[in-house]
Short mmCIF file of C-alpha atoms and ligand atoms in Angstrom, two decimals:
data_model
loop_
_atom_site.label_atom_id
_atom_site.label_comp_id
_atom_site.label_asym_id
_atom_site.label_seq_id
_atom_site.Cartn_x
_atom_site.Cartn_y
_atom_site.Cartn_z
CA UNK A 27 64.00 61.17 -135.04
CA UNK A 28 66.15 60.44 -132.01
CA UNK A 29 65.76 56.80 -131.00
CA UNK A 30 65.31 57.76 -127.35
CA UNK A 31 62.19 59.68 -128.45
CA UNK A 32 60.46 56.62 -129.89
CA UNK A 33 57.20 55.60 -128.23
CA UNK A 34 57.58 53.14 -125.35
CA UNK A 35 56.12 50.21 -127.29
CA UNK A 36 58.83 50.56 -129.97
CA UNK A 37 61.51 51.15 -127.37
CA UNK A 38 60.81 47.91 -125.50
CA UNK A 39 63.69 45.43 -125.33
CA UNK A 40 62.85 42.28 -127.28
CA UNK A 41 64.84 39.05 -127.19
CA UNK A 42 64.87 38.54 -130.97
CA UNK A 43 66.19 42.06 -131.57
CA UNK A 44 68.87 41.70 -128.93
CA UNK A 45 70.02 38.37 -130.40
CA UNK A 46 69.86 39.37 -134.10
CA UNK A 47 73.41 39.17 -135.58
CA UNK A 48 74.81 39.40 -132.05
CA UNK A 49 77.63 36.98 -132.89
CA UNK A 50 78.72 36.28 -129.32
CA UNK A 51 80.05 32.86 -128.35
CA UNK A 52 78.70 32.46 -124.82
CA UNK A 53 76.98 35.55 -123.48
CA UNK A 54 73.45 36.04 -124.79
CA UNK A 55 73.19 32.68 -126.57
CA UNK A 56 69.78 32.61 -124.88
CA UNK A 57 67.94 35.85 -124.06
CA UNK A 58 64.73 36.18 -122.06
CA UNK A 59 62.96 39.54 -121.71
CA UNK A 60 60.40 40.13 -119.00
CA UNK A 61 58.14 43.07 -118.44
CA UNK A 62 58.26 43.64 -114.68
CA UNK A 63 59.84 41.25 -112.18
CA UNK A 64 60.83 41.56 -108.53
CA UNK A 65 64.51 41.20 -109.38
CA UNK A 66 66.23 39.81 -112.49
CA UNK A 67 68.84 38.26 -110.16
CA UNK A 68 66.13 36.29 -108.35
CA UNK A 69 64.62 35.13 -111.66
CA UNK A 70 68.01 34.16 -113.11
CA UNK A 71 68.94 32.32 -109.91
CA UNK A 72 65.81 30.18 -110.14
CA UNK A 73 66.43 29.51 -113.85
CA UNK A 74 70.04 28.53 -113.14
CA UNK A 75 68.87 26.09 -110.49
CA UNK A 76 66.58 24.55 -113.12
CA UNK A 77 69.62 24.03 -115.38
CA UNK A 78 69.37 27.00 -117.77
CA UNK A 79 72.65 27.15 -119.74
CA UNK A 80 75.64 29.36 -119.21
CA UNK A 81 75.32 32.68 -121.03
CA UNK A 82 71.56 33.01 -120.54
CA UNK A 83 70.66 36.70 -120.22
CA UNK A 84 67.55 37.73 -118.31
CA UNK A 85 66.33 41.27 -118.97
CA UNK A 86 63.41 43.13 -117.42
CA UNK A 87 61.81 46.45 -118.34
CA UNK A 88 61.39 47.24 -114.63
CA UNK A 89 62.01 45.72 -111.21
CA UNK A 90 59.79 46.01 -108.15
CA UNK A 91 62.47 44.84 -105.71
CA UNK A 92 65.75 45.54 -107.52
CA UNK A 93 68.59 44.40 -105.26
CA UNK A 94 71.82 46.17 -104.35
CA UNK A 95 74.53 44.66 -102.16
CA UNK A 96 73.98 43.90 -98.46
CA UNK A 97 70.20 44.10 -98.71
CA UNK A 98 70.19 47.58 -100.27
CA UNK A 99 67.70 48.59 -103.00
CA UNK A 100 68.27 49.31 -106.67
CA UNK A 101 65.88 51.86 -108.12
CA UNK A 102 64.59 50.32 -111.36
CA UNK A 103 61.85 52.41 -113.01
CA UNK A 104 60.21 50.88 -116.05
CA UNK A 105 61.81 51.31 -119.50
CA UNK A 106 64.36 53.78 -118.17
CA UNK A 107 67.32 51.54 -117.66
CA UNK A 108 68.92 48.22 -118.45
CA UNK A 109 68.33 45.59 -115.79
CA UNK A 110 70.02 42.35 -116.70
CA UNK A 111 71.21 39.18 -114.97
CA UNK A 112 73.47 36.61 -116.59
CA UNK A 113 73.88 32.97 -115.70
CA UNK A 114 77.54 31.95 -115.67
CA UNK A 115 79.05 28.55 -114.93
CA UNK A 116 82.75 29.44 -114.77
CA UNK A 117 84.28 26.27 -113.20
CA UNK A 118 86.32 28.63 -111.02
CA UNK A 119 87.17 28.77 -107.34
CA UNK A 120 85.12 30.95 -105.02
CA UNK A 121 88.17 33.27 -104.77
CA UNK A 122 88.33 33.74 -108.55
CA UNK A 123 84.69 34.71 -108.89
CA UNK A 124 85.52 38.18 -107.50
CA UNK A 125 87.07 38.77 -110.90
CA UNK A 126 83.66 38.30 -112.50
CA UNK A 127 82.39 41.53 -110.93
CA UNK A 128 85.51 43.26 -112.25
CA UNK A 129 85.12 41.91 -115.75
CA UNK A 130 81.52 43.07 -115.69
CA UNK A 131 82.61 46.56 -114.61
CA UNK A 132 85.18 46.69 -117.41
CA UNK A 133 82.56 45.53 -119.94
CA UNK A 134 79.96 48.09 -118.81
CA UNK A 135 82.46 50.96 -118.89
CA UNK A 136 83.59 49.96 -122.38
CA UNK A 137 80.04 49.52 -123.65
CA UNK A 138 78.99 52.95 -122.31
CA UNK A 139 82.07 54.60 -123.82
CA UNK A 140 81.55 52.96 -127.20
CA UNK A 141 77.82 53.63 -127.43
CA UNK A 142 77.59 57.10 -125.89
CA UNK A 143 81.11 58.55 -125.95
CA UNK A 144 80.80 59.33 -122.21
CA UNK A 145 83.85 59.01 -119.97
CA UNK A 146 82.75 56.06 -117.83
CA UNK A 147 85.11 55.01 -115.03
CA UNK A 148 85.10 52.09 -112.57
CA UNK A 149 84.92 52.84 -108.85
CA UNK A 150 86.22 49.60 -107.43
CA UNK A 151 84.68 47.15 -106.97
CA UNK A 152 81.24 47.45 -108.50
CA UNK A 153 80.21 50.98 -109.50
CA UNK A 154 80.44 52.81 -112.80
CA UNK A 155 80.73 56.58 -112.52
CA UNK A 156 80.41 59.42 -114.98
CA UNK A 157 81.50 62.83 -113.67
CA UNK A 158 81.63 61.36 -110.14
CA UNK A 159 78.00 60.17 -110.31
CA UNK A 160 76.94 56.53 -110.14
CA UNK A 161 75.20 55.40 -113.33
CA UNK A 162 75.55 51.65 -112.91
CA UNK A 163 75.85 49.05 -110.16
CA UNK A 164 76.78 45.38 -110.29
CA UNK A 165 75.67 42.60 -107.98
CA UNK A 166 77.05 39.08 -108.42
CA UNK A 167 75.61 36.26 -106.39
CA UNK A 168 76.81 32.69 -106.44
CA UNK A 169 75.56 29.25 -105.64
CA UNK A 170 78.15 26.93 -104.12
CA UNK A 171 78.00 23.25 -103.31
CA UNK A 172 80.68 21.43 -101.32
CA UNK A 173 83.02 24.41 -101.73
CA UNK A 174 82.63 24.51 -105.51
CA UNK A 175 80.91 27.25 -107.54
CA UNK A 176 77.84 25.75 -109.22
CA UNK A 177 76.84 29.00 -110.93
CA UNK A 178 77.15 32.75 -110.68
CA UNK A 179 74.32 35.20 -111.33
CA UNK A 180 75.80 38.47 -112.54
CA UNK A 181 73.35 41.37 -112.20
CA UNK A 182 73.91 44.74 -113.84
CA UNK A 183 71.73 47.85 -113.60
CA UNK A 184 72.43 50.86 -115.84
CA UNK A 185 70.51 54.14 -115.62
CA UNK A 186 69.91 55.11 -119.23
CA UNK A 187 67.17 57.74 -119.26
CA UNK A 188 66.20 57.60 -115.59
CA UNK A 189 64.94 60.96 -114.31
CA UNK A 190 66.65 62.79 -111.44
CA UNK A 191 63.68 62.33 -109.08
CA UNK A 192 63.78 58.55 -109.63
CA UNK A 193 67.36 58.30 -108.36
CA UNK A 194 69.04 58.71 -104.96
CA UNK A 195 71.56 61.50 -104.32
CA UNK A 196 74.94 60.82 -105.94
CA UNK A 197 73.36 58.92 -108.84
CA UNK A 198 72.77 59.95 -112.43
CA UNK A 199 71.76 58.56 -115.82
CA UNK A 200 73.52 58.47 -119.17
CA UNK A 201 70.89 60.85 -120.57
CA UNK A 202 71.50 63.37 -117.80
CA UNK A 203 75.23 63.28 -118.51
CA UNK A 204 74.92 63.77 -122.28
CA UNK A 205 75.20 67.25 -123.80
CA UNK A 206 71.71 68.74 -124.13
CA UNK A 207 70.44 65.64 -122.29
CA UNK A 208 69.73 63.97 -125.63
CA UNK A 209 70.16 60.25 -126.14
CA UNK A 210 71.63 59.44 -129.55
CA UNK A 211 71.40 55.67 -129.01
CA UNK A 212 68.74 53.27 -127.75
CA UNK A 213 68.71 50.86 -124.83
CA UNK A 214 68.85 48.14 -127.48
CA UNK A 215 72.16 49.49 -128.87
CA UNK A 216 73.66 49.63 -125.39
CA UNK A 217 72.32 46.21 -124.37
CA UNK A 218 73.81 44.57 -127.47
CA UNK A 219 77.18 46.28 -127.03
CA UNK A 220 77.19 45.24 -123.37
CA UNK A 221 76.64 41.57 -124.27
CA UNK A 222 79.47 41.74 -126.83
CA UNK A 223 81.92 43.28 -124.35
CA UNK A 224 80.91 40.78 -121.65
CA UNK A 225 81.45 37.91 -124.09
CA UNK A 226 84.94 39.16 -124.95
CA UNK A 227 86.02 39.70 -121.35
CA UNK A 228 84.46 36.46 -120.11
CA UNK A 229 86.23 34.41 -122.77
CA UNK A 230 89.57 36.04 -121.88
CA UNK A 231 88.87 35.22 -118.23
CA UNK A 232 88.04 31.59 -118.99
CA UNK A 233 91.00 31.08 -121.34
CA UNK A 234 93.71 33.15 -119.65
CA UNK A 235 92.60 34.02 -116.11
CA UNK A 236 92.93 37.48 -114.62
CA UNK A 237 95.61 39.17 -116.79
CA UNK A 238 93.37 40.80 -119.41
CA UNK A 239 90.70 42.11 -117.06
CA UNK A 240 93.31 43.58 -114.68
CA UNK A 241 95.00 45.51 -117.50
CA UNK A 242 91.67 46.82 -118.77
CA UNK A 243 90.64 47.75 -115.23
CA UNK A 244 93.74 49.87 -114.61
CA UNK A 245 92.97 51.94 -117.74
CA UNK A 246 89.43 52.61 -116.52
CA UNK A 247 89.98 52.97 -112.77
CA UNK A 248 88.49 55.90 -110.88
CA UNK A 249 90.29 55.07 -107.60
CA UNK A 250 93.89 54.49 -108.73
CA UNK A 251 96.19 57.20 -107.40
CA UNK A 252 93.48 58.66 -105.15
CA UNK A 253 93.79 58.96 -101.38
CA UNK A 254 91.26 56.63 -99.79
CA UNK A 255 89.96 55.70 -96.37
CA UNK A 256 89.04 52.06 -95.86
CA UNK A 257 86.73 50.88 -93.10
CA UNK A 258 87.93 47.40 -92.13
CA UNK A 259 86.20 45.27 -89.53
CA UNK A 260 88.62 46.14 -86.72
CA UNK A 261 90.13 49.48 -87.84
CA UNK A 262 90.08 52.36 -90.32
CA UNK A 263 93.12 52.83 -92.58
CA UNK A 264 94.15 55.55 -95.03
CA UNK A 265 96.49 55.54 -97.97
CA UNK A 266 96.89 55.72 -101.75
CA UNK A 267 94.80 53.36 -103.88
CA UNK A 268 97.03 51.53 -106.32
CA UNK A 269 96.47 48.48 -108.51
CA UNK A 270 94.60 45.25 -107.94
CA UNK A 271 96.18 41.95 -106.97
CA UNK A 272 95.52 38.91 -109.14
CA UNK A 273 92.39 38.00 -107.17
CA UNK A 274 90.94 41.49 -107.72
CA UNK A 275 91.63 42.90 -104.22
CA UNK A 276 92.53 46.60 -104.12
CA UNK A 277 96.10 47.35 -103.00
CA UNK A 278 96.26 50.43 -100.75
CA UNK A 279 99.72 51.85 -99.94
CA UNK A 280 99.68 53.15 -96.35
CA UNK A 281 101.78 56.13 -95.26
CA UNK A 282 104.23 53.79 -93.51
CA UNK A 283 104.86 52.02 -96.82
CA UNK A 284 102.93 48.89 -95.87
CA UNK A 285 100.59 47.55 -98.57
CA UNK A 286 97.14 46.47 -97.49
CA UNK A 287 95.05 44.23 -99.75
CA UNK A 288 91.44 45.38 -99.43
CA UNK A 289 88.56 43.01 -100.16
CA UNK A 290 85.43 43.92 -102.08
CA UNK A 291 83.22 43.81 -98.98
CA UNK A 292 85.16 46.61 -97.25
CA UNK A 293 84.01 50.22 -97.49
CA UNK A 294 86.31 52.53 -99.42
CA UNK A 295 85.84 56.32 -99.33
CA UNK A 296 87.77 58.84 -101.38
CA UNK A 297 89.38 61.49 -99.14
C1 BT5 B 312 74.80 47.95 -106.40
O1 BT5 B 312 74.65 47.77 -105.03
O2 BT5 B 312 75.27 48.92 -106.92
C2 BT5 B 312 74.33 46.76 -107.21
C3 BT5 B 312 73.13 47.08 -108.06
C4 BT5 B 312 72.76 45.94 -108.98
C5 BT5 B 312 71.46 46.18 -109.69
C6 BT5 B 312 71.17 45.12 -110.72
S1 BT5 B 312 69.81 45.52 -111.69
C7 BT5 B 312 69.76 43.94 -112.36
C8 BT5 B 312 70.07 42.98 -111.22
N1 BT5 B 312 68.87 42.61 -110.50
C9 BT5 B 312 68.87 43.06 -109.25
O3 BT5 B 312 67.94 42.90 -108.42
N2 BT5 B 312 70.01 43.73 -109.01
C10 BT5 B 312 70.89 43.73 -110.17
P1 BT5 B 312 75.25 48.76 -103.95
O4 BT5 B 312 76.71 49.00 -104.21
O5 BT5 B 312 74.86 48.16 -102.65
O6 BT5 B 312 74.49 50.11 -104.20
C11 BT5 B 312 73.18 50.29 -103.76
C12 BT5 B 312 73.02 51.76 -103.42
O7 BT5 B 312 73.08 52.53 -104.62
C13 BT5 B 312 71.68 52.10 -102.79
O8 BT5 B 312 71.73 51.98 -101.40
C14 BT5 B 312 71.44 53.54 -103.23
O9 BT5 B 312 72.16 54.42 -102.40
C15 BT5 B 312 72.12 53.58 -104.59
N3 BT5 B 312 71.17 53.37 -105.69
C16 BT5 B 312 69.95 52.77 -105.68
N4 BT5 B 312 69.42 52.73 -106.90
C17 BT5 B 312 70.30 53.35 -107.72
C18 BT5 B 312 70.33 53.62 -109.10
N5 BT5 B 312 69.35 53.24 -109.95
N6 BT5 B 312 71.41 54.28 -109.60
C19 BT5 B 312 72.44 54.64 -108.81
N7 BT5 B 312 72.48 54.41 -107.49
C20 BT5 B 312 71.42 53.76 -106.95
#
Protein backbone atom coordinates (compact mmCIF):
# COMPACT_ATOMS: atom_id res chain seq x y z
CA UNK A 1 0.00 0.00 0.00
CA UNK A 2 1.25 3.49 -0.76
CA UNK A 3 2.00 5.34 2.48
CA UNK A 4 0.15 8.42 1.25
CA UNK A 5 -2.98 6.23 1.09
CA UNK A 6 -2.90 5.34 4.78
CA UNK A 7 -5.87 6.51 6.85
CA UNK A 8 -5.46 9.95 8.43
CA UNK A 9 -5.04 8.60 11.95
CA UNK A 10 -2.00 6.54 10.88
CA UNK A 11 -0.66 9.39 8.77
CA UNK A 12 -0.60 11.87 11.66
CA UNK A 13 2.82 13.28 12.56
CA UNK A 14 3.87 12.11 16.03
CA UNK A 15 6.81 13.47 18.00
CA UNK A 16 8.16 10.06 19.02
CA UNK A 17 8.15 8.82 15.42
CA UNK A 18 9.84 11.95 14.16
CA UNK A 19 12.56 11.69 16.83
CA UNK A 20 13.15 7.91 16.59
CA UNK A 21 16.77 7.30 15.44
CA UNK A 22 16.86 10.85 14.08
CA UNK A 23 20.49 11.28 15.12
CA UNK A 24 20.64 15.05 14.70
CA UNK A 25 22.82 17.16 17.00
CA UNK A 26 20.74 20.31 17.40
CA UNK A 27 17.65 20.39 15.21
CA UNK A 28 14.77 18.30 16.52
CA UNK A 29 16.35 17.47 19.89
CA UNK A 30 12.89 18.38 21.18
CA UNK A 31 9.81 17.91 18.99
CA UNK A 32 6.27 19.04 19.79
CA UNK A 33 3.34 18.11 17.54
CA UNK A 34 0.06 19.98 17.72
CA UNK A 35 -3.20 19.26 16.02
CA UNK A 36 -4.44 22.67 14.87
CA UNK A 37 -2.89 25.99 15.91
CA UNK A 38 -3.24 29.54 14.63
CA UNK A 39 0.38 29.59 13.47
CA UNK A 40 3.34 27.40 14.43
CA UNK A 41 5.52 30.54 14.30
CA UNK A 42 3.36 32.21 16.95
CA UNK A 43 3.47 29.10 19.16
CA UNK A 44 7.24 28.68 18.75
CA UNK A 45 7.80 32.38 19.48
CA UNK A 46 5.93 32.09 22.78
CA UNK A 47 7.84 28.90 23.68
CA UNK A 48 11.16 30.57 22.85
CA UNK A 49 10.28 33.48 25.12
CA UNK A 50 9.65 30.95 27.90
CA UNK A 51 13.18 29.58 27.37
CA UNK A 52 12.54 26.49 25.22
CA UNK A 53 15.95 25.27 23.96
CA UNK A 54 17.57 25.78 20.61
CA UNK A 55 16.56 23.12 18.09
CA UNK A 56 13.00 22.72 19.38
CA UNK A 57 10.71 21.86 16.45
CA UNK A 58 7.03 22.74 16.60
CA UNK A 59 4.82 20.92 14.10
CA UNK A 60 1.08 21.29 13.49
CA UNK A 61 -1.30 19.21 11.40
CA UNK A 62 -3.08 22.40 10.31
CA UNK A 63 -2.98 26.15 10.85
CA UNK A 64 -5.95 28.51 11.09
CA UNK A 65 -3.89 31.67 10.57
CA UNK A 66 -0.74 30.45 8.80
CA UNK A 67 1.50 33.46 8.21
CA UNK A 68 3.39 34.51 5.09
CA UNK A 69 5.68 37.53 4.90
CA UNK A 70 4.38 41.11 5.24
CA UNK A 71 1.07 40.04 6.75
CA UNK A 72 0.21 37.64 3.92
CA UNK A 73 -1.54 34.29 4.54
CA UNK A 74 -0.22 30.76 4.23
CA UNK A 75 -2.85 28.22 3.24
CA UNK A 76 -2.43 25.31 5.67
CA UNK A 77 -5.13 22.64 5.28
CA UNK A 78 -5.07 19.86 7.82
CA UNK A 79 -2.81 16.81 7.28
CA UNK A 80 -1.92 17.93 3.76
CA UNK A 81 1.38 19.62 4.37
CA UNK A 82 4.28 20.09 6.74
CA UNK A 83 3.97 23.17 8.91
CA UNK A 84 6.96 23.53 11.18
CA UNK A 85 8.68 26.25 13.20
CA UNK A 86 12.12 25.87 14.74
CA UNK A 87 13.60 27.76 17.64
CA UNK A 88 17.19 28.82 16.94
CA UNK A 89 19.58 30.74 19.17
CA UNK A 90 22.42 31.41 16.74
CA UNK A 91 24.51 34.05 18.63
CA UNK A 92 24.74 35.89 15.30
CA UNK A 93 24.34 39.49 14.24
CA UNK A 94 21.01 40.67 12.84
CA UNK A 95 22.73 40.92 9.42
CA UNK A 96 23.82 37.27 9.52
CA UNK A 97 20.37 35.94 10.31
CA UNK A 98 19.36 36.49 6.65
CA UNK A 99 21.51 33.44 5.98
CA UNK A 100 19.18 31.36 8.15
CA UNK A 101 16.37 31.72 5.59
CA UNK A 102 18.83 30.66 2.90
CA UNK A 103 20.05 27.64 4.81
CA UNK A 104 16.44 26.65 5.35
CA UNK A 105 15.75 26.96 1.61
CA UNK A 106 18.78 24.81 0.81
CA UNK A 107 17.68 22.21 3.38
CA UNK A 108 14.10 22.06 2.07
CA UNK A 109 15.22 21.72 -1.55
CA UNK A 110 17.63 18.94 -0.62
CA UNK A 111 15.07 17.13 1.52
CA UNK A 112 12.45 17.26 -1.26
CA UNK A 113 14.97 16.03 -3.83
CA UNK A 114 16.14 13.18 -1.63
CA UNK A 115 12.69 12.02 -0.56
CA UNK A 116 10.71 12.50 -3.77
CA UNK A 117 13.25 12.78 -6.58
CA UNK A 118 11.57 16.02 -7.72
CA UNK A 119 13.69 18.84 -9.12
CA UNK A 120 13.22 21.42 -6.36
CA UNK A 121 14.84 24.83 -6.90
CA UNK A 122 15.21 27.92 -4.69
CA UNK A 123 13.66 31.18 -5.85
CA UNK A 124 15.60 33.65 -3.78
CA UNK A 125 15.05 34.42 -1.00
CA UNK A 126 12.38 32.19 0.48
CA UNK A 127 10.44 30.09 -2.05
CA UNK A 128 10.93 26.55 -3.25
CA UNK A 129 9.66 25.87 -6.76
CA UNK A 130 9.04 22.73 -8.76
CA UNK A 131 8.31 23.28 -12.45
CA UNK A 132 7.92 27.02 -11.75
CA UNK A 133 5.25 26.43 -9.08
CA UNK A 134 5.66 27.34 -5.42
CA UNK A 135 5.52 24.28 -3.17
CA UNK A 136 7.13 25.75 -0.07
CA UNK A 137 7.55 29.09 1.67
CA UNK A 138 9.81 30.14 4.54
CA UNK A 139 9.20 32.83 7.13
CA UNK A 140 11.87 33.64 9.70
CA UNK A 141 11.08 36.01 12.52
CA UNK A 142 13.50 37.17 15.17
CA UNK A 143 13.48 38.58 18.64
CA UNK A 144 16.18 41.16 19.32
CA UNK A 145 17.20 42.87 22.52
CA UNK A 146 19.65 45.78 22.65
CA UNK A 147 20.69 45.09 19.04
CA UNK A 148 21.44 41.41 19.71
CA UNK A 149 19.49 38.42 18.36
CA UNK A 150 17.88 36.61 21.29
CA UNK A 151 16.28 33.93 19.12
CA UNK A 152 15.04 33.22 15.62
CA UNK A 153 11.83 31.37 14.79
CA UNK A 154 12.25 29.67 11.44
CA UNK A 155 8.89 28.71 9.90
CA UNK A 156 8.59 26.38 6.91
CA UNK A 157 5.43 25.33 5.08
CA UNK A 158 5.57 22.57 2.45
CA UNK A 159 2.57 21.50 0.36
CA UNK A 160 2.76 17.72 0.33
CA UNK A 161 -0.63 16.43 -0.80
CA UNK A 162 -2.52 19.72 -0.82
CA UNK A 163 -5.28 19.77 -3.44
CA UNK A 164 -5.35 22.34 -6.26
CA UNK A 165 -8.48 24.07 -4.92
CA UNK A 166 -6.78 24.58 -1.54
CA UNK A 167 -3.93 26.58 -3.08
CA UNK A 168 -3.64 30.02 -4.70
CA UNK A 169 -2.68 30.40 -8.38
CA UNK A 170 1.02 29.74 -9.00
CA UNK A 171 1.22 27.19 -6.17
CA UNK A 172 1.38 23.41 -6.27
CA UNK A 173 2.05 20.39 -4.07
CA UNK A 174 4.62 17.62 -4.24
CA UNK A 175 1.84 15.13 -4.98
CA UNK A 176 0.58 17.19 -7.90
CA UNK A 177 4.09 17.31 -9.35
CA UNK A 178 4.75 13.56 -9.07
CA UNK A 179 4.13 11.27 -12.03
CA UNK A 180 0.61 9.83 -11.77
CA UNK A 181 0.13 12.14 -8.76
CA UNK A 182 1.14 9.29 -6.45
CA UNK A 183 3.08 9.89 -3.27
CA UNK A 184 5.70 7.20 -2.66
CA UNK A 185 6.77 8.67 0.70
CA UNK A 186 4.98 9.95 3.79
CA UNK A 187 5.00 13.34 5.48
CA UNK A 188 6.95 11.59 8.24
CA UNK A 189 9.74 10.60 5.81
CA UNK A 190 9.96 14.15 4.49
CA UNK A 191 9.79 15.75 7.95
CA UNK A 192 12.64 13.57 9.23
CA UNK A 193 14.81 14.23 6.17
CA UNK A 194 14.12 17.95 6.52
CA UNK A 195 15.31 17.97 10.14
CA UNK A 196 18.48 16.10 9.16
CA UNK A 197 19.30 18.52 6.34
CA UNK A 198 18.56 21.52 8.57
CA UNK A 199 20.85 20.10 11.25
CA UNK A 200 23.69 19.68 8.75
CA UNK A 201 23.35 23.14 7.24
CA UNK A 202 22.85 24.86 10.60
CA UNK A 203 25.98 23.26 12.06
CA UNK A 204 28.01 24.35 9.02
CA UNK A 205 26.62 27.86 9.48
CA UNK A 206 27.50 27.95 13.17
CA UNK A 207 30.99 26.48 12.70
CA UNK A 208 32.07 28.08 9.41
CA UNK A 209 29.71 30.94 8.58
CA UNK A 210 28.24 31.50 5.13
CA UNK A 211 30.59 29.55 2.81
CA UNK A 212 28.79 26.19 2.75
CA UNK A 213 25.25 27.51 2.39
CA UNK A 214 26.27 29.89 -0.42
CA UNK A 215 27.85 27.06 -2.44
CA UNK A 216 24.82 24.84 -1.94
CA UNK A 217 22.51 27.70 -2.86
CA UNK A 218 24.22 28.36 -6.19
CA UNK A 219 23.70 24.70 -7.20
CA UNK A 220 19.98 24.95 -6.44
CA UNK A 221 19.20 28.50 -7.57
CA UNK A 222 16.23 29.19 -9.81
CA UNK A 223 17.13 32.87 -10.38
CA UNK A 224 20.84 32.70 -11.26
CA UNK A 225 21.43 33.70 -14.88
CA UNK A 226 17.82 34.87 -15.33
CA UNK A 227 16.86 38.40 -16.32
CA UNK A 228 15.06 40.00 -13.39
CA UNK A 229 13.25 43.20 -12.53
CA UNK A 230 13.68 44.47 -8.99
CA UNK A 231 11.28 46.90 -7.36
CA UNK A 232 13.37 48.99 -4.95
CA UNK A 233 11.89 51.66 -2.72
CA UNK A 234 12.83 54.57 -4.98
CA UNK A 235 13.22 52.93 -8.43
CA UNK A 236 12.82 49.81 -10.57
CA UNK A 237 15.97 48.18 -11.96
CA UNK A 238 16.57 45.37 -14.45
CA UNK A 239 19.51 43.08 -15.00
CA UNK A 240 20.91 39.56 -14.75
CA UNK A 241 20.62 37.75 -11.42
CA UNK A 242 24.00 36.40 -10.39
CA UNK A 243 25.33 35.04 -7.10
CA UNK A 244 24.74 36.05 -3.51
CA UNK A 245 27.09 38.17 -1.43
CA UNK A 246 28.32 36.80 1.88
CA UNK A 247 25.34 38.25 3.75
CA UNK A 248 22.91 36.51 1.38
CA UNK A 249 21.93 39.57 -0.71
CA UNK A 250 21.28 38.86 -4.40
CA UNK A 251 23.78 40.45 -6.80
CA UNK A 252 22.08 41.78 -9.95
CA UNK A 253 24.32 42.88 -12.85
CA UNK A 254 22.72 45.90 -14.53
CA UNK A 255 23.10 46.57 -18.26
CA UNK A 256 25.61 49.33 -17.53
CA UNK A 257 27.83 46.82 -15.73
CA UNK A 258 27.04 48.16 -12.26
CA UNK A 259 26.31 45.49 -9.64
CA UNK A 260 23.38 46.09 -7.33
CA UNK A 261 23.08 44.12 -4.08
CA UNK A 262 19.39 43.38 -3.57
CA UNK A 263 17.99 42.73 -0.09
CA UNK A 264 15.48 40.04 0.76
CA UNK A 265 12.66 42.54 1.35
CA UNK A 266 12.78 43.82 -2.24
CA UNK A 267 10.47 42.39 -4.90
CA UNK A 268 12.17 40.43 -7.66
CA UNK A 269 10.29 39.40 -10.81
CA UNK A 270 11.64 37.19 -13.58
CA UNK A 271 11.36 38.93 -16.98
C1 LIG B 1 5.93 32.72 2.53
O1 LIG B 1 5.46 34.02 2.54
O2 LIG B 1 6.13 32.06 1.54
C2 LIG B 1 6.21 32.18 3.92
C3 LIG B 1 5.29 31.04 4.29
C4 LIG B 1 5.68 30.41 5.60
C5 LIG B 1 4.66 29.40 6.06
C6 LIG B 1 5.11 28.66 7.30
S1 LIG B 1 4.06 27.36 7.69
C7 LIG B 1 4.83 27.14 9.21
C8 LIG B 1 5.12 28.53 9.75
N1 LIG B 1 3.99 29.06 10.49
C9 LIG B 1 3.45 30.12 9.90
O3 LIG B 1 2.45 30.75 10.31
N2 LIG B 1 4.12 30.40 8.76
C10 LIG B 1 5.24 29.49 8.56
P1 LIG B 1 5.29 34.89 1.23
O4 LIG B 1 6.55 34.89 0.41
O5 LIG B 1 4.78 36.20 1.73
O6 LIG B 1 4.18 34.15 0.40
C11 LIG B 1 2.83 34.24 0.75
C12 LIG B 1 2.03 34.14 -0.54
O7 LIG B 1 2.15 32.81 -1.05
C13 LIG B 1 0.54 34.36 -0.34
O8 LIG B 1 0.21 35.72 -0.47
C14 LIG B 1 -0.08 33.52 -1.45
O9 LIG B 1 -0.04 34.21 -2.67
C15 LIG B 1 0.90 32.37 -1.57
N3 LIG B 1 0.48 31.19 -0.79
C16 LIG B 1 -0.36 31.11 0.27
N4 LIG B 1 -0.45 29.87 0.73
C17 LIG B 1 0.33 29.10 -0.07
C18 LIG B 1 0.67 27.74 -0.12
N5 LIG B 1 0.20 26.84 0.78
N6 LIG B 1 1.51 27.32 -1.09
C19 LIG B 1 2.03 28.17 -1.99
N7 LIG B 1 1.76 29.49 -2.01
C20 LIG B 1 0.92 29.95 -1.05
